[in-house]
Amino acid sequence: MKVSMQELMDLVIQNFKAPISLLEFKDGKTQLINGLPITYFLRFISKNAEEMTEFNDEFHVEEISSTILKIQVTDSYIIIIEQDTEENVLNFDIG
């Protein structure tokens, strides 16, 4: 399904609890981040999408399972998020 940024935020907030794991595929490279707070993930995806010239303000979202979501930002940028376990929460120092 195609969703806007607001719809993606609502979908993630309604279906996931912190922490989540993120697997990013971008330009042939991968990155795995475990223990993310939901707000960090939403900031991460919106910032990265805004920086991509080929982003057309829509995300292609596919629910793999109740705990895994595939988000295609562009043809060369795909993110998979998965519900993580509570012991993997990252502690961010705001100060």
Coordinates of N, CA and C in Angstrom, one line a residue:
M1 N 0.8 -1.2 0.0 CA 0.0 0.0 0.0 C 0.9 1.2 0.0
K2 N 0.4 2.3 -0.6 CA 1.1 3.6 -0.6 C 0.6 4.4 0.5
V3 N 1.5 5.1 1.3 CA 1.1 5.9 2.4 C 1.9 7.2 2.4
S4 N 1.3 8.2 3.0 CA 2.1 9.5 3.2 C 2.9 9.4 4.5
M5 N 3.7 10.4 4.8 CA 4.5 10.4 6.0 C 3.6 10.3 7.2
Q6 N 2.6 11.1 7.2 CA 1.7 11.1 8.4 C 1.0 9.7 8.6
E7 N 0.6 9.1 7.5 CA 0.0 7.7 7.6 C 1.1 6.7 8.1
L8 N 2.3 6.8 7.6 CA 3.4 6.0 8.1 C 3.6 6.1 9.6
M9 N 3.6 7.4 10.0 CA 3.8 7.6 11.5 C 2.7 7.0 12.3
D10 N 1.5 7.2 11.8 CA 0.3 6.6 12.5 C 0.4 5.0 12.5
L11 N 0.8 4.5 11.4 CA 0.9 3.0 11.3 C 1.9 2.4 12.3
V12 N 3.1 3.1 12.3 CA 4.2 2.7 13.2 C 3.8 2.8 14.7
I13 N 3.2 4.0 15.0 CA 2.8 4.3 16.4 C 1.7 3.3 16.9
Q14 N 0.8 3.0 16.0 CA -0.3 2.1 16.4 C 0.1 0.6 16.5
N15 N 1.1 0.2 15.7 CA 1.4 -1.2 15.6 C 2.7 -1.7 16.3
F16 N 3.5 -0.7 16.7 CA 4.8 -1.1 17.3 C 5.0 -0.4 18.6
K17 N 5.7 -1.0 19.5 CA 6.1 -0.4 20.8 C 7.6 -0.4 20.8
A18 N 8.2 0.6 21.4 CA 9.6 0.7 21.5 C 10.1 -0.4 22.4
P19 N 11.2 -1.0 22.1 CA 12.1 -0.6 21.0 C 11.8 -1.4 19.7
I20 N 12.4 -0.8 18.6 CA 12.3 -1.5 17.3 C 13.7 -1.7 16.7
S21 N 13.8 -2.6 15.9 CA 15.1 -2.8 15.1 C 14.9 -2.3 13.7
L22 N 15.9 -1.8 13.1 CA 15.8 -1.2 11.8 C 16.9 -1.8 10.9
L23 N 16.5 -2.3 9.8 CA 17.5 -2.8 8.8 C 17.3 -2.0 7.5
E24 N 18.4 -1.2 7.2 CA 18.3 -0.3 6.1 C 19.1 -0.8 4.9
F25 N 18.5 -0.8 3.7 CA 19.2 -1.1 2.5 C 19.2 0.2 1.7
K26 N 20.4 0.8 1.4 CA 20.5 2.1 0.7 C 21.7 2.0 -0.2
D27 N 21.4 2.2 -1.5 CA 22.4 2.2 -2.5 C 23.4 1.1 -2.4
G28 N 22.9 -0.1 -2.2 CA 23.7 -1.3 -2.2 C 24.4 -1.6 -0.8
K29 N 24.2 -0.8 0.2 CA 24.8 -1.0 1.5 C 23.7 -1.2 2.5
T30 N 24.1 -2.0 3.6 CA 23.1 -2.3 4.6 C 23.6 -1.7 6.0
Q31 N 22.6 -1.4 6.8 CA 22.9 -1.0 8.2 C 21.8 -1.6 9.1
L32 N 22.2 -2.1 10.2 CA 21.3 -2.7 11.2 C 21.4 -1.8 12.5
I33 N 20.3 -1.4 13.0 CA 20.3 -0.7 14.3 C 19.2 -1.3 15.2
N34 N 19.6 -1.8 16.3 CA 18.7 -2.4 17.3 C 18.4 -1.4 18.4
G35 N 17.2 -1.6 19.0 CA 16.8 -0.9 20.2 C 16.4 0.5 20.0
L36 N 15.8 0.8 18.9 CA 15.5 2.2 18.6 C 14.1 2.7 19.3
P37 N 14.1 3.8 19.9 CA 12.8 4.4 20.2 C 12.0 4.7 19.0
I38 N 10.7 4.7 19.1 CA 9.9 5.0 17.9 C 10.1 6.4 17.4
T39 N 10.3 7.4 18.2 CA 10.5 8.8 17.8 C 11.8 8.9 17.0
Y40 N 12.8 8.2 17.4 CA 14.1 8.3 16.7 C 13.9 7.7 15.3
F41 N 13.2 6.6 15.2 CA 13.0 5.9 13.9 C 12.2 6.9 13.0
L42 N 11.2 7.5 13.5 CA 10.4 8.4 12.7 C 11.2 9.6 12.2
R43 N 12.0 10.2 13.1 CA 12.9 11.3 12.7 C 13.9 10.8 11.6
F44 N 14.5 9.6 11.8 CA 15.4 9.0 10.9 C 14.9 8.8 9.5
I45 N 13.7 8.3 9.4 CA 13.1 8.0 8.1 C 12.7 9.3 7.4
S46 N 12.1 10.3 8.1 CA 11.7 11.5 7.5 C 12.9 12.3 7.0
K47 N 14.0 12.4 7.8 CA 15.2 13.1 7.4 C 15.8 12.5 6.2
N48 N 15.9 11.2 6.2 CA 16.5 10.5 5.0 C 15.7 10.6 3.8
A49 N 14.4 10.6 3.9 CA 13.5 10.7 2.7 C 13.6 12.1 2.1
E50 N 13.6 13.1 3.0 CA 13.7 14.5 2.5 C 15.0 14.8 1.8
E51 N 16.0 14.1 2.1 CA 17.3 14.3 1.4 C 17.4 13.6 0.1
M52 N 16.5 12.7 -0.3 CA 16.5 12.0 -1.5 C 15.7 12.7 -2.6
T53 N 16.4 13.0 -3.7 CA 15.7 13.8 -4.8 C 14.7 13.0 -5.5
E54 N 14.8 11.6 -5.5 CA 13.8 10.8 -6.2 C 12.6 10.4 -5.3
F55 N 12.6 10.9 -4.1 CA 11.5 10.6 -3.2 C 10.2 11.4 -3.6
N56 N 9.1 10.7 -3.8 CA 7.9 11.4 -4.3 C 6.8 11.6 -3.2
D57 N 7.2 11.7 -2.0 CA 6.3 11.9 -0.8 C 5.3 10.7 -0.5
E58 N 5.7 9.6 -1.0 CA 4.9 8.4 -0.7 C 5.8 7.2 -0.4
F59 N 5.4 6.4 0.6 CA 6.1 5.3 1.0 C 5.3 4.0 0.6
H60 N 6.0 3.0 0.1 CA 5.3 1.8 -0.3 C 5.5 0.9 0.9
V61 N 4.5 0.5 1.6 CA 4.5 -0.3 2.8 C 3.9 -1.6 2.6
E62 N 4.6 -2.6 3.1 CA 4.1 -4.0 3.1 C 4.3 -4.6 4.5
E63 N 3.2 -5.2 5.0 CA 3.3 -5.8 6.3 C 3.7 -7.3 6.1
I64 N 4.9 -7.6 6.5 CA 5.4 -9.0 6.4 C 4.8 -9.9 7.4
S65 N 4.7 -9.4 8.6 CA 4.0 -10.1 9.7 C 3.5 -9.0 10.7
S66 N 2.9 -9.5 11.8 CA 2.4 -8.5 12.7 C 3.6 -7.8 13.4
T67 N 4.8 -8.3 13.3 CA 5.9 -7.6 14.0 C 7.0 -7.1 13.0
I68 N 6.8 -7.3 11.7 CA 7.7 -6.8 10.7 C 7.1 -6.0 9.6
L69 N 7.6 -4.9 9.3 CA 7.1 -4.0 8.3 C 8.2 -3.6 7.3
K70 N 7.9 -3.7 6.0 CA 8.9 -3.3 4.9 C 8.4 -2.0 4.4
I71 N 9.3 -1.0 4.4 CA 9.0 0.3 3.9 C 9.9 0.7 2.8
Q72 N 9.4 0.8 1.6 CA 10.2 1.2 0.4 C 10.0 2.7 0.2
V73 N 11.2 3.4 0.3 CA 11.2 4.9 0.1 C 11.4 5.2 -1.3
T74 N 12.4 4.6 -2.0 CA 12.7 4.6 -3.4 C 13.1 3.3 -3.9
D75 N 13.4 3.1 -5.1 CA 13.8 1.8 -5.7 C 15.1 1.4 -5.0
S76 N 16.0 2.3 -4.6 CA 17.3 1.9 -4.0 C 17.3 2.1 -2.5
Y77 N 16.2 2.4 -1.9 CA 16.2 2.7 -0.4 C 15.0 2.0 0.2
I78 N 15.3 0.9 0.9 CA 14.3 0.1 1.6 C 14.6 -0.1 3.1
I79 N 13.6 0.0 3.9 CA 13.8 -0.1 5.4 C 12.9 -1.2 5.8
I80 N 13.4 -2.1 6.7 CA 12.6 -3.1 7.3 C 12.7 -2.9 8.8
I81 N 11.5 -2.8 9.5 CA 11.5 -2.6 10.9 C 10.9 -3.8 11.5
E82 N 11.3 -4.1 12.7 CA 10.8 -5.3 13.5 C 10.7 -4.9 14.9
Q83 N 9.7 -5.5 15.6 CA 9.6 -5.3 17.0 C 10.8 -5.9 17.7
D84 N 11.4 -5.1 18.5 CA 12.6 -5.6 19.3 C 12.2 -6.0 20.7
T85 N 13.1 -6.6 21.4 CA 12.8 -6.9 22.8 C 13.2 -5.8 23.8
E86 N 12.6 -5.7 24.9 CA 12.8 -4.6 25.8 C 14.2 -4.5 26.3
E87 N 14.9 -5.6 26.4 CA 16.3 -5.5 26.9 C 17.3 -4.9 25.9
N88 N 16.8 -4.6 24.7 CA 17.7 -4.0 23.7 C 17.5 -2.5 23.5
V89 N 16.8 -1.9 24.4 CA 16.5 -0.4 24.3 C 17.9 0.4 24.4
L90 N 18.1 1.2 23.4 CA 19.2 2.1 23.5 C 18.9 3.3 24.4
N91 N 19.9 3.7 25.1 CA 19.8 4.9 26.0 C 20.4 6.1 25.3
F92 N 19.6 7.1 24.9 CA 20.2 8.2 24.3 C 20.4 9.3 25.3
D93 N 21.5 10.0 25.3 CA 21.8 11.1 26.2 C 21.4 12.4 25.5
I94 N 20.3 12.9 25.9 CA 19.8 14.1 25.2 C 20.6 15.4 25.6
G95 N 21.2 15.4 26.8 CA 21.9 16.6 27.3 C 23.1 16.9 26.6

